Short mmCIF file of C-alpha atoms in Angstrom, two decimals:
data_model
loop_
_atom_site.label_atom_id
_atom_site.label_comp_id
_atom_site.label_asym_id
_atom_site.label_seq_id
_atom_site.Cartn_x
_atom_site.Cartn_y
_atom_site.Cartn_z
CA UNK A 5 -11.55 49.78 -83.89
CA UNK A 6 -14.30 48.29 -85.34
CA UNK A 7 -16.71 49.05 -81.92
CA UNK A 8 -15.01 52.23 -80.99
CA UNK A 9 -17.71 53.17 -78.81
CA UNK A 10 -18.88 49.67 -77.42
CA UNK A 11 -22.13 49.27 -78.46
CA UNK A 12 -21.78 45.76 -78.68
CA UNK A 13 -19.90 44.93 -76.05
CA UNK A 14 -22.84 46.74 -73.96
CA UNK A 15 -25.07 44.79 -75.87
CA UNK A 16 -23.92 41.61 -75.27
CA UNK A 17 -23.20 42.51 -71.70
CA UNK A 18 -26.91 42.86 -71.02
CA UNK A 19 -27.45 39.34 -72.76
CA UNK A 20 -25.01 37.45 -70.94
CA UNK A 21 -25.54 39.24 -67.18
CA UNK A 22 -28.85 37.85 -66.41
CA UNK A 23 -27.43 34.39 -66.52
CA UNK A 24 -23.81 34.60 -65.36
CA UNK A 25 -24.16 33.90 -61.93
CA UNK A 26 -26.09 30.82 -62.57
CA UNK A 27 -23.51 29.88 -65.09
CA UNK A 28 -20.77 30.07 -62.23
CA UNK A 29 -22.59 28.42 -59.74
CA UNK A 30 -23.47 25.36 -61.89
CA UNK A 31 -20.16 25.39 -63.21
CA UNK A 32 -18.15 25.14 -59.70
CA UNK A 33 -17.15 21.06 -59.47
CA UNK A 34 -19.04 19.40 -56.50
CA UNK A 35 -17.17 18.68 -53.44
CA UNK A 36 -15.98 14.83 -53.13
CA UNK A 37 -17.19 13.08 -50.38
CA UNK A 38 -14.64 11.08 -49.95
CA UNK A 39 -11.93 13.38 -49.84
CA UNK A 40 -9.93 13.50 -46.61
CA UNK A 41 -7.44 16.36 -45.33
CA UNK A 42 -4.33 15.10 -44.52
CA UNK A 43 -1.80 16.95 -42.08
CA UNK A 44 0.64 17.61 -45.84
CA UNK A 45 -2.21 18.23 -47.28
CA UNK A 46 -2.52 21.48 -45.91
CA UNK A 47 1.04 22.60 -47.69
CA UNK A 48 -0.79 22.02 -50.84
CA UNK A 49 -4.17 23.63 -49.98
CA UNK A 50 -3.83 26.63 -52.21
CA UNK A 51 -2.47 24.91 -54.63
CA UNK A 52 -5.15 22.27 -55.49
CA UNK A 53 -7.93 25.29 -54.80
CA UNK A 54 -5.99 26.98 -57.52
CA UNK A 55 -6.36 23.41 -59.89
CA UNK A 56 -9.92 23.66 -59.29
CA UNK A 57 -10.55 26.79 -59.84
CA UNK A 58 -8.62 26.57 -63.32
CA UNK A 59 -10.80 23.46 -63.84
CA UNK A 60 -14.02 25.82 -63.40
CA UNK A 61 -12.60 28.40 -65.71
CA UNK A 62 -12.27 25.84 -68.30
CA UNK A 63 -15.80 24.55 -67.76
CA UNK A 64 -17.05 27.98 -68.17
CA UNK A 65 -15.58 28.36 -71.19
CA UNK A 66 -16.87 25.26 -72.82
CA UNK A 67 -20.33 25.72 -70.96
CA UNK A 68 -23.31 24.92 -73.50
CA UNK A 69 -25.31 27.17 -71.53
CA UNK A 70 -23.42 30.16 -72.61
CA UNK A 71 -24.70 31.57 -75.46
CA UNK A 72 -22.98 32.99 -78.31
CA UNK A 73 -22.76 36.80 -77.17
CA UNK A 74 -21.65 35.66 -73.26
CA UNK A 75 -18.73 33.09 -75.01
CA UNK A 76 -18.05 36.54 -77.39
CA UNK A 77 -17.55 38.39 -74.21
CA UNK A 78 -15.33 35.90 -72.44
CA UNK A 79 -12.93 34.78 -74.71
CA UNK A 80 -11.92 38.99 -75.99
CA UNK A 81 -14.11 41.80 -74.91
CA UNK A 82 -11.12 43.84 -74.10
CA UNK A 83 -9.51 43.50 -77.53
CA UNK A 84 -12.42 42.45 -79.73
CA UNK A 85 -11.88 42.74 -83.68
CA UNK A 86 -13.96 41.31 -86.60
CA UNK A 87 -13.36 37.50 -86.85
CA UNK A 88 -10.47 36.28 -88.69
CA UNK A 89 -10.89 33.64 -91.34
CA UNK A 90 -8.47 30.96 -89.51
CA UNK A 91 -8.00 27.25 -88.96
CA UNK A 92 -10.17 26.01 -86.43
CA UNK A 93 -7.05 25.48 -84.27
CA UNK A 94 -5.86 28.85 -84.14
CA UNK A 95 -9.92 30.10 -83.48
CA UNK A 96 -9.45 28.38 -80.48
CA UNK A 97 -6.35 29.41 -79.16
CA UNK A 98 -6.66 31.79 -75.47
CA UNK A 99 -10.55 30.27 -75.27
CA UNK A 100 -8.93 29.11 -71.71
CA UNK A 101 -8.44 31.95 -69.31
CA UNK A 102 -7.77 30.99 -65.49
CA UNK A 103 -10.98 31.58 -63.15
CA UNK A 104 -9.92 34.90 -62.10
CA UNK A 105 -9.88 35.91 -65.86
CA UNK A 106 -13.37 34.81 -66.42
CA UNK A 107 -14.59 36.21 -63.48
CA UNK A 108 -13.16 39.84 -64.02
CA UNK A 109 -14.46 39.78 -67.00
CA UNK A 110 -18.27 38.77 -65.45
CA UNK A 111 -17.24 41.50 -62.48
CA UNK A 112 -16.73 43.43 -65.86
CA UNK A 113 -20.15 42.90 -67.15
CA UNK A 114 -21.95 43.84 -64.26
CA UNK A 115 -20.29 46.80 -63.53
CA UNK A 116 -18.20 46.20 -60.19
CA UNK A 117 -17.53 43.80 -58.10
CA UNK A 118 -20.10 45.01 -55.49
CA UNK A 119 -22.51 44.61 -57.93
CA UNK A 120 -21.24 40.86 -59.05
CA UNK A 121 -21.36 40.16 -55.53
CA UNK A 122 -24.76 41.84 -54.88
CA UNK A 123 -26.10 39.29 -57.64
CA UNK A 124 -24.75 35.79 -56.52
CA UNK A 125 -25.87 36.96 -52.83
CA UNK A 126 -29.74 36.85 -54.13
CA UNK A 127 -29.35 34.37 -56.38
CA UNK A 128 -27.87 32.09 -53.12
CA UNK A 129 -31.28 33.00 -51.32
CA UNK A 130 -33.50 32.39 -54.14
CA UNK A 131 -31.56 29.03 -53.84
CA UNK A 132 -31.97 28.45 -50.04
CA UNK A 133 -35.44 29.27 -49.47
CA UNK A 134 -36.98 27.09 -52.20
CA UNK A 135 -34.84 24.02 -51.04
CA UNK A 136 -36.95 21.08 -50.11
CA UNK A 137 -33.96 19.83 -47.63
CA UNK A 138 -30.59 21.43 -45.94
CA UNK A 139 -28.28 20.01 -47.75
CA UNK A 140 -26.15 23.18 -48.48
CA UNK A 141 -22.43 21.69 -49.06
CA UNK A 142 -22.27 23.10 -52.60
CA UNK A 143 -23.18 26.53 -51.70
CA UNK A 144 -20.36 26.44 -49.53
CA UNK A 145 -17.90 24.92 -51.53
CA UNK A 146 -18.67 27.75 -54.54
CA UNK A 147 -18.89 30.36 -51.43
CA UNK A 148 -15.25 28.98 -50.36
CA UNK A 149 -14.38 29.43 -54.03
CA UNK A 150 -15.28 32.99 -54.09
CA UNK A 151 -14.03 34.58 -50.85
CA UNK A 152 -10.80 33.50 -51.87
CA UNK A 153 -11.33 35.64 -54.59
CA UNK A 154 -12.89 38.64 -53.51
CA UNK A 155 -11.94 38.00 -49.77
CA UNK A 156 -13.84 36.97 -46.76
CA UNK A 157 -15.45 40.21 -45.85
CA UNK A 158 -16.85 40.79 -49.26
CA UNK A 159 -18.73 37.70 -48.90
CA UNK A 160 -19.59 38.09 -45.03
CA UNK A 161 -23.50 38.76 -45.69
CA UNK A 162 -23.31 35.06 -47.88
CA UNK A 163 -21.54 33.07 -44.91
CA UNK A 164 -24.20 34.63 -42.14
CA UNK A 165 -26.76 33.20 -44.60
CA UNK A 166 -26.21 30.36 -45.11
CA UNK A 167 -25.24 30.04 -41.03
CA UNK A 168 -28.97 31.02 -40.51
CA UNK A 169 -29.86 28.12 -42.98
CA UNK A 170 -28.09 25.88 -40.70
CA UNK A 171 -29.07 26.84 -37.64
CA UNK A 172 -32.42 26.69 -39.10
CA UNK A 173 -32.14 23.40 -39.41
CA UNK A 174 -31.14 22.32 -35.98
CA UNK A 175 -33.72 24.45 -34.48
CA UNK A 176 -36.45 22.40 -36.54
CA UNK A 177 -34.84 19.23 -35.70
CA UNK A 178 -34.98 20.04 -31.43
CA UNK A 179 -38.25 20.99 -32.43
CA UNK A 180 -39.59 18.14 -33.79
CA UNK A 181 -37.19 16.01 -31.23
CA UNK A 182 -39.70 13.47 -29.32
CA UNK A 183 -41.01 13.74 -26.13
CA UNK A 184 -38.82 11.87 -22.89
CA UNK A 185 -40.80 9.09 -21.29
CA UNK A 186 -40.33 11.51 -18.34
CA UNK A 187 -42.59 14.23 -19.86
CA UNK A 188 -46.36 15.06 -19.32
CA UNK A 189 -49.18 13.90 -20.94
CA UNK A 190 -49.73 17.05 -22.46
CA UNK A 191 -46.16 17.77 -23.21
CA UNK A 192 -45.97 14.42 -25.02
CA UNK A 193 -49.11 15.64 -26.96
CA UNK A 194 -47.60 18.30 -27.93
CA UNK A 195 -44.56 16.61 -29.41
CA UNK A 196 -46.42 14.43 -31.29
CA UNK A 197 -47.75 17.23 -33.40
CA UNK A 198 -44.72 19.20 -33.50
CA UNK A 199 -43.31 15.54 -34.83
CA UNK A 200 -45.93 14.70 -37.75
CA UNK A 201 -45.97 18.12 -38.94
CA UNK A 202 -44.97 19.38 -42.36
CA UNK A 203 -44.24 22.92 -41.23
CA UNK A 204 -40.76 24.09 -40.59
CA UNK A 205 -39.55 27.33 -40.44
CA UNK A 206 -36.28 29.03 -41.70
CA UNK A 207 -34.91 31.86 -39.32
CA UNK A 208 -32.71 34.63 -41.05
CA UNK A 209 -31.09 37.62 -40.11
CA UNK A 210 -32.66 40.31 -41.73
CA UNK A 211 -29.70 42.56 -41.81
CA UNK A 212 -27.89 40.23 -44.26
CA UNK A 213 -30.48 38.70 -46.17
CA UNK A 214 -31.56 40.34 -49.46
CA UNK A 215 -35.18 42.49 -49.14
CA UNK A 216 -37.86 40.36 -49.46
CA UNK A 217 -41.04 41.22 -51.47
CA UNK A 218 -43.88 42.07 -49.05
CA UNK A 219 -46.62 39.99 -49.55
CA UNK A 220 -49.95 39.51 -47.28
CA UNK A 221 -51.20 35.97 -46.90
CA UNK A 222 -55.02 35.31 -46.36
CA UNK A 223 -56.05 32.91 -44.43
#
């Protein structure tokens, strides 16, 4: 063995980890709009999740954004050997793994799976707090994505959050809802600011939300 100790593989671990979870989430196909669930189509649900999720695999694998190390990592870590001198057809033979190959092997990189999970749960707040609208339906399409493979609990803290993003935005929206005809002077003054103003707020529950840096604003 040519890495008997796994230098490299270490190596190229800390290269690639950094960026996986990006990779994965920009990899996941969007949701289509115009899709429409049948009552078959539920016999089949598993089995077109499992299409996609092949269809993400593959994507990762051809990914640009991967760079050399990462695609070194996912297409052999556990049986790497010095590159043979082949066609370019037989190079690329196995480059395809199904999504729950290439995502053991990223659960691999980081360690554990807690820690895998640990990452895409700050990444998804990074995400969510510098939105400049609510529009969250890809977060919960890759979010579906994932609990089916590392199950529902495992994901729990990811589904409250982005439930607080939502509810955020309905409580902003009642906010900001217009004054009745029937309402006071003052009340209807009040609405109108509410109404033109820029500020909106996004409520979280602390408990599931990654720590936030403390920082002291001066006003």
């Amino acid at each position: 063995n040519a890495d008997g100790e796994g230098a490299l593989y270490a190596e190229l671990g800390r290269l690639a980890r950094g960026e996986s979870i990006e990779i994965i989430e920009s990899s996941v196909p969007a949701p289509n709009p115009n899709a429409t669930m049948g009552a078959t189509d539920n016999l089949d649900r598993m089995d077109s999740i499992t299409a996609e999720m092949v269809a993400i695999a593959a994507e990762l694998g051809e990914s640009e954004e991967l760079d050399v190390g990462a695609k070194q990592i996912m297409s052999g870590w556990d049986a790497w050997e010095p590159e043979p001198v082949e066609t370019e057809a037989a190079a690329s033979r196995g480059r395809r793994r199904t999504v729950g190959d290439i995502i053991g092997l990223l659960v691999g990189i980081y360690g554990s799976k807690e820690l895998f999970i640990n990452e895409y749960r700050t990444m998804l707040a990074q995400k969510l707090l510098t939105k400049a609208n609510y529009d969250t339906e890809r977060e919960m399409h890759t979010l579906e994505l994932l609990k089916l493979r590392f199950g529902e609990m495992s994901l729990h803290n990811c589904e409250v959050m982005l439930k607080d993003f939502a509810d955020s935005k309905r409580a902003n929206a009642n906010i900001k809802t217009a004054a009745g005809a029937s309402a006071s002077d003052k009340d209807r003054q009040a609405s109108e600011i509410l109404t033109q103003s820029p500020v909106e707020a996004t409520i979280v529950s602390s408990l599931f939300w990654p720590a936030f840096s403390s920082e002291v604003a001066d006003f």
